[in-house]
Short mmCIF file of C-alpha atoms in Angstrom, two decimals:
data_model
loop_
_atom_site.label_atom_id
_atom_site.label_comp_id
_atom_site.label_asym_id
_atom_site.label_seq_id
_atom_site.Cartn_x
_atom_site.Cartn_y
_atom_site.Cartn_z
CA UNK S 981 -41.25 27.78 24.74
CA UNK S 982 -42.60 29.27 21.65
CA UNK S 983 -43.37 32.83 21.52
CA UNK S 984 -47.07 34.49 21.79
CA UNK S 985 -47.68 35.83 17.92
CA UNK S 986 -48.49 39.50 17.84
CA UNK S 987 -51.64 39.02 15.76
CA UNK S 988 -52.99 36.36 18.77
CA UNK S 989 -51.89 39.22 21.22
CA UNK S 990 -53.18 42.29 19.76
CA UNK S 991 -56.66 40.27 19.10
CA UNK S 992 -57.48 40.21 22.67
CA UNK S 993 -58.13 44.08 22.29
CA UNK S 994 -61.44 45.00 22.81
CA UNK S 995 -63.09 46.82 19.71
CA UNK S 996 -62.08 50.37 21.19
CA UNK S 997 -58.52 50.06 21.92
CA UNK S 998 -58.18 48.24 18.42
CA UNK S 999 -59.31 50.66 16.82
CA UNK S 1000 -57.09 53.61 18.67
CA UNK S 1001 -54.38 51.20 18.06
CA UNK S 1002 -55.29 51.72 14.29
CA UNK S 1003 -55.79 54.92 14.37
CA UNK S 1004 -52.47 55.12 16.18
CA UNK S 1005 -50.28 53.54 13.07
CA UNK S 1006 -51.70 55.78 10.74
CA UNK S 1007 -51.20 59.22 12.60
CA UNK S 1008 -47.79 57.68 13.21
CA UNK S 1009 -47.37 57.40 9.52
CA UNK S 1010 -48.28 60.73 8.50
CA UNK S 1011 -46.29 62.27 11.01
CA UNK S 1012 -43.36 60.46 9.82
CA UNK S 1013 -42.36 58.43 13.04
CA UNK S 1014 -40.36 55.34 12.83
CA UNK S 1015 -41.68 53.61 15.42
CA UNK S 1016 -45.58 53.67 16.96
CA UNK S 1017 -45.41 54.78 20.43
CA UNK S 1018 -47.35 54.64 23.68
CA UNK S 1019 -48.01 58.53 22.83
CA UNK S 1020 -49.70 57.77 19.61
CA UNK S 1021 -51.93 55.32 21.14
CA UNK S 1022 -52.59 57.58 24.16
CA UNK S 1023 -53.27 60.34 21.84
CA UNK S 1024 -55.86 58.48 19.49
CA UNK S 1025 -57.57 56.81 22.43
CA UNK S 1026 -58.58 60.39 23.94
CA UNK S 1027 -59.69 61.18 20.76
CA UNK S 1028 -62.51 59.21 20.80
CA UNK S 1029 -65.61 60.32 22.41
CA UNK S 1030 -65.58 58.05 25.90
CA UNK S 1031 -63.49 55.59 26.87
CA UNK S 1032 -61.81 54.11 30.38
CA UNK S 1033 -58.59 56.29 30.00
CA UNK S 1034 -61.37 59.12 29.80
CA UNK S 1035 -62.80 58.57 32.92
CA UNK S 1036 -59.72 57.54 34.58
CA UNK S 1037 -58.46 61.03 33.74
CA UNK S 1038 -61.52 62.78 35.36
CA UNK S 1039 -61.64 60.89 38.27
CA UNK S 1040 -57.89 61.17 38.89
CA UNK S 1041 -57.92 65.30 39.00
CA UNK S 1042 -56.31 65.48 35.69
CA UNK S 1043 -55.76 68.51 33.71
CA UNK S 1044 -56.84 67.75 30.03
CA UNK S 1045 -55.72 70.55 28.73
CA UNK S 1046 -52.41 70.45 30.21
CA UNK S 1047 -52.25 66.68 29.39
CA UNK S 1048 -53.04 67.34 26.04
CA UNK S 1049 -50.04 70.12 25.60
CA UNK S 1050 -47.95 67.21 26.92
CA UNK S 1051 -48.95 64.81 24.74
CA UNK S 1052 -48.46 66.88 22.04
CA UNK S 1053 -45.11 68.04 23.08
CA UNK S 1054 -44.39 64.69 23.55
CA UNK S 1055 -45.15 63.72 19.60
CA UNK S 1056 -42.81 66.93 18.57
CA UNK S 1057 -40.11 64.97 20.46
CA UNK S 1058 -39.86 61.78 18.52
CA UNK S 1059 -37.73 61.67 15.18
CA UNK S 1060 -39.26 62.49 11.99
CA UNK S 1061 -38.35 62.13 8.15
CA UNK S 1062 -39.36 58.03 8.21
CA UNK S 1063 -41.01 57.18 4.80
CA UNK S 1064 -42.93 54.05 6.43
CA UNK S 1065 -42.95 52.44 9.98
CA UNK S 1066 -40.40 50.26 10.95
CA UNK S 1067 -42.50 48.55 13.96
CA UNK S 1068 -44.40 49.30 16.84
CA UNK S 1069 -42.00 50.43 20.16
CA UNK S 1070 -41.44 47.56 22.79
CA UNK S 1071 -43.60 49.72 25.40
CA UNK S 1072 -46.59 48.95 23.10
CA UNK S 1073 -46.02 45.44 22.95
CA UNK S 1074 -45.57 45.03 26.46
CA UNK S 1075 -48.32 47.08 27.67
CA UNK S 1076 -51.01 45.04 25.79
CA UNK S 1077 -49.50 42.61 27.48
CA UNK S 1078 -49.59 43.14 31.00
CA UNK S 1079 -53.49 44.48 30.18
CA UNK S 1080 -54.31 41.30 29.37
CA UNK S 1081 -52.25 39.75 32.06
CA UNK S 1082 -54.25 41.89 34.93
CA UNK S 1083 -57.44 41.98 32.70
CA UNK S 1084 -57.82 38.24 32.33
CA UNK S 1085 -56.14 36.66 35.70
CA UNK S 1086 -57.25 39.51 38.26
CA UNK S 1087 -60.57 40.33 36.68
CA UNK S 1088 -61.46 37.31 34.40
CA UNK S 1089 -62.44 39.28 31.45
CA UNK S 1090 -61.42 37.95 27.54
CA UNK S 1091 -60.55 41.19 26.00
CA UNK S 1092 -58.58 44.15 27.07
CA UNK S 1093 -59.98 47.25 27.69
CA UNK S 1094 -58.23 50.61 28.41
CA UNK S 1095 -58.63 51.08 31.89
CA UNK S 1096 -56.73 47.43 32.25
CA UNK S 1097 -54.05 49.16 29.55
CA UNK S 1098 -53.79 51.72 32.38
CA UNK S 1099 -53.68 49.01 35.53
CA UNK S 1100 -51.07 47.27 33.60
CA UNK S 1101 -48.75 49.97 32.99
CA UNK S 1102 -48.92 51.58 36.35
CA UNK S 1103 -48.09 48.25 37.72
CA UNK S 1104 -44.95 47.36 35.28
CA UNK S 1105 -42.39 50.01 36.28
CA UNK S 1106 -40.53 50.60 33.24
CA UNK S 1107 -43.98 51.25 31.56
CA UNK S 1108 -45.14 53.50 34.55
CA UNK S 1109 -41.62 55.62 34.24
CA UNK S 1110 -42.65 55.73 30.06
CA UNK S 1111 -45.90 56.44 30.78
CA UNK S 1112 -45.10 59.75 33.38
CA UNK S 1113 -42.36 60.56 30.82
CA UNK S 1114 -45.15 61.34 28.40
CA UNK S 1115 -46.78 64.25 31.04
CA UNK S 1116 -46.42 64.78 34.53
CA UNK S 1117 -49.88 65.06 35.01
CA UNK S 1118 -50.16 61.00 34.27
CA UNK S 1119 -48.11 61.11 37.99
CA UNK S 1120 -51.68 62.11 39.22
CA UNK S 1121 -52.81 58.19 38.89
CA UNK S 1122 -52.57 55.73 41.62
CA UNK S 1123 -53.20 52.06 40.53
CA UNK S 1124 -54.93 51.10 44.00
CA UNK S 1125 -57.63 53.70 43.01
CA UNK S 1126 -58.32 52.67 39.79
CA UNK S 1127 -57.94 48.80 40.91
CA UNK S 1128 -61.19 49.68 43.06
CA UNK S 1129 -62.96 51.51 40.39
CA UNK S 1130 -62.83 48.75 37.76
CA UNK S 1131 -66.06 47.95 37.61
CA UNK S 1132 -67.18 51.35 36.49
CA UNK S 1133 -64.42 52.05 34.55
CA UNK S 1134 -64.98 48.87 32.28
CA UNK S 1135 -68.60 49.66 32.13
CA UNK S 1136 -67.45 53.00 29.54
CA UNK S 1137 -65.79 50.45 27.06
CA UNK S 1138 -68.41 47.91 27.57
CA UNK S 1139 -71.35 49.54 26.46
CA UNK S 1140 -69.60 50.61 23.05
CA UNK S 1141 -68.72 47.01 22.95
CA UNK S 1142 -72.36 46.22 23.47
CA UNK S 1143 -73.47 49.07 20.82
CA UNK S 1144 -71.22 47.34 18.14
CA UNK S 1145 -72.76 44.16 18.69
CA UNK S 1146 -76.41 45.67 18.71
CA UNK S 1147 -75.47 47.27 15.63
CA UNK S 1148 -74.00 43.89 13.75
CA UNK S 1149 -77.24 41.93 15.16
CA UNK S 1150 -79.58 44.76 13.52
CA UNK S 1151 -77.61 44.35 9.94
CA UNK S 1152 -77.60 40.51 10.10
CA UNK S 1153 -81.41 40.78 11.07
CA UNK S 1154 -82.04 43.44 7.76
CA UNK S 1155 -79.96 41.00 5.84
CA UNK S 1156 -82.43 37.97 6.46
CA UNK S 1157 -85.45 39.91 5.87
CA UNK S 1158 -84.54 41.33 2.59
CA UNK S 1159 -83.97 37.13 1.82
CA UNK S 1160 -87.25 36.18 3.16
CA UNK S 1161 -88.50 39.13 1.08
CA UNK S 1162 -86.83 37.82 -1.83
CA UNK S 1163 -88.17 34.13 -1.52
CA UNK S 1164 -91.86 35.27 -1.04
CA UNK S 1165 -90.95 36.91 -4.21
CA UNK S 1166 -89.94 33.69 -5.75
CA UNK S 1167 -92.90 31.80 -4.64
CA UNK S 1168 -94.97 34.23 -6.29
CA UNK S 1169 -93.74 34.32 -9.92
CA UNK S 1170 -93.30 30.55 -9.41
CA UNK S 1171 -97.10 30.13 -9.19
CA UNK S 1172 -97.37 32.63 -11.85
CA UNK S 1173 -95.45 30.74 -14.25
CA UNK S 1174 -96.38 27.50 -13.15
CA UNK S 1175 -93.05 26.17 -12.07
CA UNK S 1176 -94.08 24.30 -9.19
CA UNK S 1177 -90.52 22.81 -8.60
CA UNK S 1178 -89.57 26.05 -7.62
CA UNK S 1179 -91.74 26.20 -4.38
CA UNK S 1180 -89.41 23.80 -2.93
CA UNK S 1181 -87.00 26.96 -1.85
CA UNK S 1182 -90.17 28.23 0.05
CA UNK S 1183 -88.83 24.73 2.20
CA UNK S 1184 -85.97 27.62 3.39
CA UNK S 1185 -88.25 30.10 4.61
CA UNK S 1186 -88.68 28.59 8.30
CA UNK S 1187 -85.16 28.63 8.57
CA UNK S 1188 -84.55 32.29 7.36
CA UNK S 1189 -87.28 33.20 9.95
CA UNK S 1190 -85.43 31.42 12.74
CA UNK S 1191 -82.67 32.99 11.92
CA UNK S 1192 -80.57 29.64 11.20
CA UNK S 1193 -79.10 30.55 8.48
CA UNK S 1194 -75.57 32.90 9.36
CA UNK S 1195 -75.17 36.37 7.11
CA UNK S 1196 -73.07 34.86 4.54
CA UNK S 1197 -75.13 32.09 3.65
CA UNK S 1198 -77.92 33.99 3.24
CA UNK S 1199 -76.50 36.90 1.43
CA UNK S 1200 -75.38 34.05 -0.75
CA UNK S 1201 -78.96 32.45 -1.23
CA UNK S 1202 -80.36 35.67 -1.21
CA UNK S 1203 -78.35 36.82 -4.70
CA UNK S 1204 -79.18 33.41 -6.52
CA UNK S 1205 -82.72 33.48 -5.41
CA UNK S 1206 -82.92 37.18 -6.69
CA UNK S 1207 -81.42 36.19 -9.94
CA UNK S 1208 -83.44 33.45 -10.52
CA UNK S 1209 -86.68 35.54 -9.67
CA UNK S 1210 -85.47 38.14 -12.19
CA UNK S 1211 -84.92 35.23 -14.88
CA UNK S 1212 -88.48 33.95 -14.36
CA UNK S 1213 -89.99 37.60 -14.49
CA UNK S 1214 -87.91 38.51 -17.79
CA UNK S 1215 -89.77 36.06 -20.18
CA UNK S 1216 -93.48 37.31 -18.23
CA UNK S 1217 -92.22 40.89 -19.17
CA UNK S 1218 -91.61 40.48 -22.73
CA UNK S 1219 -94.76 38.39 -23.62
CA UNK S 1220 -97.05 41.03 -21.97
CA UNK S 1221 -94.92 43.40 -24.52
CA UNK S 1222 -96.10 41.36 -27.54
CA UNK S 1223 -99.80 41.22 -26.17
CA UNK S 1224 -99.62 44.63 -25.71
#
């Protein structure tokens, strides 16, 4: 059986977890560590404003100050002096895989949240041992508790993902509005210059307003229409100067 590609596997992470592993990779390189380890990843997740992991820590009675101290000490124990990253550690890759298995098969989710990472780690003896090796505080985590709390835990990462989607849609609407205004300007200029054949572009206004153009196509058409509008405006501007 063929192996699961790393790109496909890490593509299952939700935006919060993926951004954290990217930050962990940069953090690892800056520290001169050869491998991106679980401690890099968990350290970066905890640097974010909120996540499933934050809520799990709060609900488990973990001492945040003690945990932060333990993670710093675990980072300091890693070998240093590497000029480049050799690879991701096997623990990181296995954690993603186990989080994906539990998230998809048990909870019916298509993306791996940080809460599913924790559950997958706790349900896998070797990963649980690696996690408690980073801090004894992690021994307070009980998988049964978090299996029951999966809905409230999941809401944290879900809110972050929903906010990101809203921002993306807002940017798309803004782009479509720019194209619509460019079309209107072109129509006005076409009427002023008696170039009625250019009015054909106005037929795309309905598609723009209905949101039928995707972001890439809207940007492309917007640039074309704006260039045409400038080309039409330039001769009129020169004629006005000659009259004056």
